[in-house]
Amino acid sequence: MWRRSASFILDKQQSDTVPPQRNPPHTLTLPSPPPLSMADTLQNPNPQNNISAYYQTRAAHHAVVTSDWLAQAQAAIGHDLDDAPETTVATVAGKPFSVIDEFNSWRKQPELAEAVAAIRALAAVIRNCQATTMMELEIELKKASDSLKLWDTTSISLTAGCDLFMRYVTRTSALEYEDFNSAKSRLIERAEKFGEISYKARRIIAMLSQDFIFDGCTILVHGFSRVVLEVLKTAAQSKKLFRVFCTEGRPDRTGLRLSNELAKLDVPVKLLIDSAVAYTMDEVDMVFVGADGVVESGGIINMMGTFQIALVAHNMNKPVYVAAESYKFARLYPLDQKDMVPALRPIDFGVPIPSKVEVETSARDYTPPQYLTLLFTDLGVLTPSVVSDELIQLYL
């Protein structure tokens, strides 16, 4: 459903791609690639497209999520995740290797972004690869990347992170080296470097944003964003005096977690119900939000409610700042709110809902670039109009 750029379409014509699946079956089947020398366990904890795996991860990491919420999420999935089918292709050095297992082991760290976990897993693929030629290595790396993207087809940062990794790592030419082992060592070096750059991105963004946070300001934040938390944490450690308004972030109440973290830092914080944004906007000096993805237009895709907050802020002449790592830059071009792959989450209203009542379960919305002021990224402080140029540089 995404409108993609011409450059993306050309890339797809030049390489094998996995056909999109609107409703993935219980067993994910990839197109038959050439024989591989590496195991690839395709365990998708989201075999039905009823709930995004991204929000399953948030539920696992956010202590504020209630047991009822988790029970409803499990019911939406339809069966035990441990029963997911497992496909083993081969072994590496006598030991089974699975890029999904490697990814999940990194993903268990709450402070590690999903895209960074994927980058770490792909680096492990290169280290454990038993290929003897560059072509075989690239085939195995491509298949591992496709497997990770299929793990959650609704995750923009996961897909963008895998694509950027492939571009960055394989940009070097094997012809520069006399033998395959030297070329492979160079690939491992580039993979590790890319992983370190991605891991440090949050800290870089926090440092770049400090000049925009002044003493006595009031900042409105929406939901829970680890990079926004790092921005506010750095400002608090710099002894800046400011207060924060946190939206509740229904239905998973991620704003509660952010307010708890800020309270630990002794930052004055006020918790708002989501519908009180316009009511309190006249007290706000700036809005800070994170992003699930930054698209080619310079707009962002983020937690549901971001668009309406940006609309209110724009109407009242309040700046809207976005904090997002460069691995969330995606070559996507949504034209409206419905022009994106749905990421669903369960909704609990606390009372029974009649079966004839339709409930909107979309988890995110699209905020056009004209309602955003600046984007703080590890590439620098960007205006929305510069995003397309940065994407071209990233994917060249």
XYZ file of C-alpha atoms in Angstrom:
396
model
C 0.000 0.000 0.000
C 3.027 2.252 0.212
C 3.814 4.668 -2.605
C 7.503 4.146 -3.102
C 10.107 6.212 -4.878
C 11.312 5.586 -8.404
C 14.744 4.693 -7.031
C 13.167 2.002 -4.896
C 11.302 0.541 -7.855
C 14.488 0.437 -9.907
C 16.311 -1.341 -7.100
C 13.553 -3.922 -6.899
C 13.845 -4.592 -10.607
C 17.554 -5.282 -10.195
C 17.306 -7.751 -7.322
C 15.147 -10.600 -6.166
C 12.468 -9.537 -3.737
C 10.066 -11.321 -1.458
C 6.438 -10.898 -2.590
C 4.322 -8.928 -0.082
C 1.880 -10.843 2.097
C -1.104 -8.987 3.469
C -2.107 -11.920 5.645
C 0.985 -14.097 6.243
C 0.140 -17.760 6.778
C 1.192 -19.683 9.844
C 4.265 -20.923 8.025
C 6.368 -18.372 6.226
C 7.747 -19.686 2.978
C 10.460 -17.798 1.171
C 11.115 -18.024 -2.559
C 13.507 -20.864 -3.300
C 17.015 -19.342 -3.293
C 20.243 -21.076 -4.293
C 21.493 -23.693 -1.786
C 22.814 -22.012 1.342
C 25.393 -23.067 3.876
C 23.789 -21.396 6.868
C 20.822 -22.293 9.028
C 17.954 -19.861 9.041
C 15.216 -20.472 11.550
C 12.205 -18.556 10.295
C 10.289 -18.144 13.493
C 7.751 -15.385 13.147
C 6.057 -14.591 16.447
C 3.443 -12.748 14.459
C 2.074 -15.472 12.124
C -1.249 -13.698 11.835
C -1.490 -10.050 10.900
C -3.778 -9.256 13.851
C -1.201 -7.496 15.999
C 2.142 -5.996 15.099
C 5.179 -7.740 16.566
C 6.505 -4.248 17.258
C 3.794 -3.748 19.878
C 4.372 -7.214 21.304
C 7.945 -6.062 21.960
C 6.732 -2.847 23.584
C 4.435 -4.882 25.805
C 7.323 -7.105 26.894
C 9.587 -4.162 27.718
C 7.093 -1.698 29.223
C 6.175 -2.586 32.764
C 3.122 -0.317 32.672
C 1.295 -2.673 30.324
C -1.401 -4.525 32.245
C -1.975 -8.274 32.329
C -5.330 -7.718 30.625
C -3.560 -5.943 27.765
C -1.121 -8.816 27.354
C -3.907 -11.392 27.542
C -5.793 -9.574 24.814
C -2.668 -9.415 22.688
C -2.154 -13.170 23.122
C -5.768 -13.806 22.147
C -5.308 -11.679 19.032
C -2.321 -13.759 17.981
C -4.442 -16.885 18.177
C -1.963 -19.475 19.362
C 1.148 -20.016 21.494
C 4.205 -18.350 20.032
C 6.321 -21.337 20.997
C 4.354 -23.428 18.528
C 5.678 -21.471 15.555
C 7.084 -23.765 12.872
C 10.846 -23.974 12.593
C 12.767 -24.423 9.383
C 16.443 -25.352 9.561
C 18.390 -25.010 6.356
C 21.906 -26.042 7.305
C 24.546 -25.817 10.024
C 27.632 -23.709 10.560
C 30.722 -25.411 11.985
C 28.520 -28.237 13.247
C 26.286 -25.873 15.248
C 22.890 -24.641 14.042
C 22.868 -20.902 13.388
C 19.704 -18.866 13.089
C 19.664 -15.184 12.264
C 16.246 -14.935 13.942
C 17.589 -16.479 17.152
C 20.546 -14.099 17.058
C 18.170 -11.189 16.484
C 15.937 -12.237 19.372
C 18.915 -12.545 21.725
C 19.879 -8.921 21.004
C 16.258 -7.784 21.100
C 15.905 -8.912 24.707
C 17.900 -5.850 25.755
C 15.213 -3.209 26.469
C 17.508 -0.283 25.657
C 18.523 -1.689 22.272
C 16.398 -0.595 19.330
C 14.886 -3.280 17.136
C 16.765 -2.058 14.067
C 20.093 -2.115 15.930
C 19.367 -5.678 17.059
C 18.840 -6.612 13.412
C 22.109 -4.935 12.435
C 23.957 -6.875 15.128
C 22.355 -10.101 13.916
C 23.370 -9.443 10.301
C 26.934 -8.790 11.414
C 26.876 -12.197 13.098
C 25.717 -13.709 9.805
C 28.910 -12.525 8.108
C 31.089 -13.851 10.934
C 29.443 -17.282 10.900
C 29.093 -17.580 7.142
C 30.813 -20.590 5.538
C 30.701 -19.180 2.009
C 33.848 -19.391 -0.089
C 33.031 -16.655 -2.607
C 31.680 -13.136 -2.403
C 28.627 -14.144 -4.392
C 27.720 -16.878 -1.917
C 28.268 -14.490 0.987
C 26.020 -11.827 -0.520
C 23.314 -14.425 -1.223
C 23.345 -15.628 2.387
C 23.364 -12.067 3.713
C 20.465 -11.119 1.452
C 18.434 -14.097 2.593
C 19.136 -13.309 6.250
C 18.048 -9.710 5.682
C 14.831 -10.847 3.996
C 14.122 -13.220 6.901
C 14.452 -10.403 9.418
C 12.173 -8.121 7.404
C 9.568 -10.889 7.237
C 9.746 -11.277 11.016
C 7.587 -8.156 11.251
C 6.479 -6.699 7.929
C 4.891 -3.703 9.693
C 8.123 -2.467 11.317
C 9.493 0.437 9.286
C 12.716 0.811 11.266
C 13.474 -2.915 10.988
C 13.133 -2.876 7.200
C 15.046 0.390 6.827
C 17.818 -0.805 9.139
C 18.298 -4.015 7.144
C 18.314 -2.127 3.831
C 20.838 0.441 5.077
C 23.057 -2.319 6.466
C 23.093 -4.096 3.126
C 23.971 -0.856 1.331
C 26.673 0.150 3.763
C 28.378 -3.213 4.171
C 28.352 -4.364 0.547
C 29.417 -0.969 -0.812
C 33.050 -2.109 -0.723
C 34.337 -4.094 -3.687
C 35.893 -7.541 -3.351
C 38.157 -6.656 -6.259
C 40.203 -4.461 -3.913
C 41.571 -7.563 -2.186
C 43.658 -10.458 -3.422
C 41.699 -13.190 -1.668
C 38.218 -13.856 -0.312
C 39.301 -13.949 3.354
C 40.618 -10.392 3.126
C 37.381 -9.238 1.527
C 35.326 -11.009 4.198
C 37.387 -9.399 6.954
C 36.680 -6.023 5.397
C 32.953 -6.767 5.356
C 33.035 -7.781 9.028
C 34.894 -4.569 9.850
C 32.299 -2.460 8.046
C 29.445 -4.391 9.676
C 30.848 -3.801 13.152
C 31.415 -0.124 12.394
C 27.850 0.315 11.170
C 26.568 -1.396 14.320
C 28.582 0.958 16.524
C 27.397 4.021 14.604
C 23.785 2.931 14.987
C 24.217 2.154 18.679
C 25.696 5.613 19.402
C 23.081 7.470 17.360
C 20.834 8.153 20.331
C 23.595 9.865 22.267
C 24.592 12.017 19.291
C 20.991 13.186 18.855
C 20.759 14.071 22.543
C 23.842 16.276 22.283
C 22.670 18.038 19.112
C 19.302 18.959 20.617
C 20.594 20.651 23.777
C 20.858 24.119 22.238
C 17.105 24.104 21.622
C 16.112 23.354 25.226
C 16.279 26.502 27.340
C 15.769 27.207 31.025
C 12.145 27.640 32.022
C 10.687 25.941 28.947
C 7.766 23.519 28.890
C 8.059 20.498 26.609
C 5.184 18.326 25.428
C 6.020 14.697 24.611
C 3.802 11.931 23.263
C 4.061 8.297 24.305
C 7.435 6.710 25.093
C 10.494 7.246 22.917
C 13.922 6.126 24.055
C 15.672 8.802 22.021
C 13.397 11.548 23.394
C 14.069 10.242 26.899
C 17.811 10.471 26.197
C 17.351 14.070 25.030
C 15.517 15.034 28.220
C 17.883 13.038 30.413
C 20.890 14.846 28.933
C 19.204 18.211 29.495
C 18.473 17.307 33.125
C 22.063 16.190 33.688
C 23.194 19.550 32.277
C 21.262 21.232 35.109
C 18.736 22.826 32.768
C 15.449 23.825 34.374
C 12.388 22.718 32.415
C 9.149 20.858 32.862
C 7.512 18.164 30.739
C 3.909 17.409 29.819
C 3.457 13.707 29.021
C 0.411 12.407 27.193
C -0.965 9.188 28.606
C -0.448 7.379 25.307
C -3.517 5.167 25.234
C -4.165 2.313 24.848
C -0.792 0.913 25.948
C -0.161 3.908 28.244
C 3.470 4.344 27.236
C 3.344 7.920 28.498
C 3.096 6.551 32.024
C 6.479 4.910 31.657
C 8.092 8.095 30.360
C 6.621 10.116 33.227
C 8.000 7.554 35.693
C 11.475 7.773 34.133
C 11.423 11.574 34.252
C 10.275 11.566 37.855
C 13.358 9.497 38.719
C 15.452 12.300 37.222
C 13.636 14.889 39.391
C 12.225 16.565 36.295
C 8.882 18.321 36.932
C 6.337 16.337 34.933
C 2.590 16.508 34.412
C 0.584 13.606 32.971
C -2.174 14.509 30.502
C -4.992 12.521 29.028
C -4.564 12.365 25.265
C -7.591 14.555 24.595
C -6.150 17.423 26.701
C -3.429 18.368 24.198
C -5.217 21.396 22.724
C -6.334 22.488 26.216
C -2.727 22.710 27.469
C -0.928 23.741 24.257
C -0.869 27.440 25.207
C 1.425 26.505 28.126
C 3.809 24.581 25.885
C 6.988 26.030 24.349
C 7.859 23.073 22.107
C 6.809 19.553 21.190
C 9.298 16.661 21.133
C 8.337 13.335 19.556
C 10.134 10.257 18.311
C 9.404 8.385 15.100
C 8.827 4.828 13.951
C 10.004 5.926 10.520
C 11.073 9.018 8.569
C 9.811 8.965 4.980
C 11.067 10.569 1.774
C 8.770 13.577 1.995
C 10.328 14.563 5.326
C 7.232 13.496 7.233
C 7.185 10.900 9.974
C 5.220 7.820 10.913
C 4.805 7.536 14.644
C 2.476 6.503 17.443
C -1.200 7.247 16.890
C -1.995 10.794 17.971
C 1.230 12.400 16.745
C -0.523 13.948 13.738
C -3.230 15.655 15.763
C -0.643 16.999 18.229
C 1.374 18.433 15.320
C -1.789 20.002 13.876
C -2.614 21.750 17.145
C 0.996 22.878 17.654
C 1.240 24.209 14.097
C -2.004 26.157 14.497
C -0.722 27.715 17.728
C 2.766 28.438 16.343
C 4.586 25.967 18.552
C 7.688 24.216 17.114
C 7.481 20.455 16.628
C 10.834 18.690 16.922
C 11.432 15.083 15.898
C 14.231 12.943 17.340
C 14.986 9.976 15.075
C 18.017 7.857 14.254
C 19.167 7.685 10.635
C 18.452 3.940 10.458
C 14.775 4.891 10.577
C 15.038 6.749 7.255
C 12.921 4.728 4.829
C 12.396 5.084 1.102
C 8.648 5.285 1.463
C 6.239 7.966 0.308
C 2.787 7.774 1.936
C 0.202 10.080 0.403
C -2.354 9.986 3.210
C -3.245 8.275 6.477
C -4.562 5.128 4.810
C -1.569 4.743 2.539
C 0.487 2.520 4.795
C 0.735 -1.056 5.933
C -1.447 -1.312 9.057
C 0.239 -2.006 12.389
C -2.485 -3.169 14.729
C -2.714 -3.180 18.503
C -5.451 -4.380 20.864
C -7.767 -1.819 22.413
C -9.157 -2.285 25.915
C -11.911 0.187 26.848
C -12.490 -1.463 30.211
C -16.107 -2.299 29.374
C -17.668 -4.793 26.948
C -18.018 -3.458 23.400
C -21.007 -4.652 21.336
C -20.038 -6.829 18.402
C -21.686 -4.408 15.969
C -19.363 -1.576 17.035
C -16.240 -1.268 14.923
C -13.039 -0.388 16.802
C -10.117 1.423 15.171
C -6.978 -0.554 16.031
C -4.357 1.230 13.930
C -1.245 1.865 15.999
C 0.311 4.789 14.166
C -0.382 7.757 11.908
C 1.457 9.847 9.331
C 2.469 13.443 10.029
C 3.187 15.457 6.839
C 6.406 17.531 6.744
C 4.683 20.920 6.752
C 3.717 20.380 10.393
C 7.278 19.580 11.523
C 9.937 22.152 12.382
C 13.224 20.241 12.655
C 14.491 16.668 12.777
C 17.325 15.857 15.175
C 19.271 12.922 13.757
C 22.755 11.448 14.081
C 23.401 12.972 10.637
C 22.767 16.448 12.013
C 19.863 18.830 12.563
C 17.729 18.682 9.413
C 14.740 20.484 8.031
C 12.057 18.169 6.589
C 12.934 19.272 3.052
C 16.514 17.977 3.419
C 15.454 14.419 4.255
C 15.211 13.358 0.600
C 18.793 14.500 -0.048
C 20.035 12.574 2.989
C 18.183 9.462 1.841
C 19.890 9.662 -1.529
C 23.280 9.871 0.199
C 22.457 6.964 2.508
C 21.328 4.637 -0.263
C 23.881 5.507 -2.949
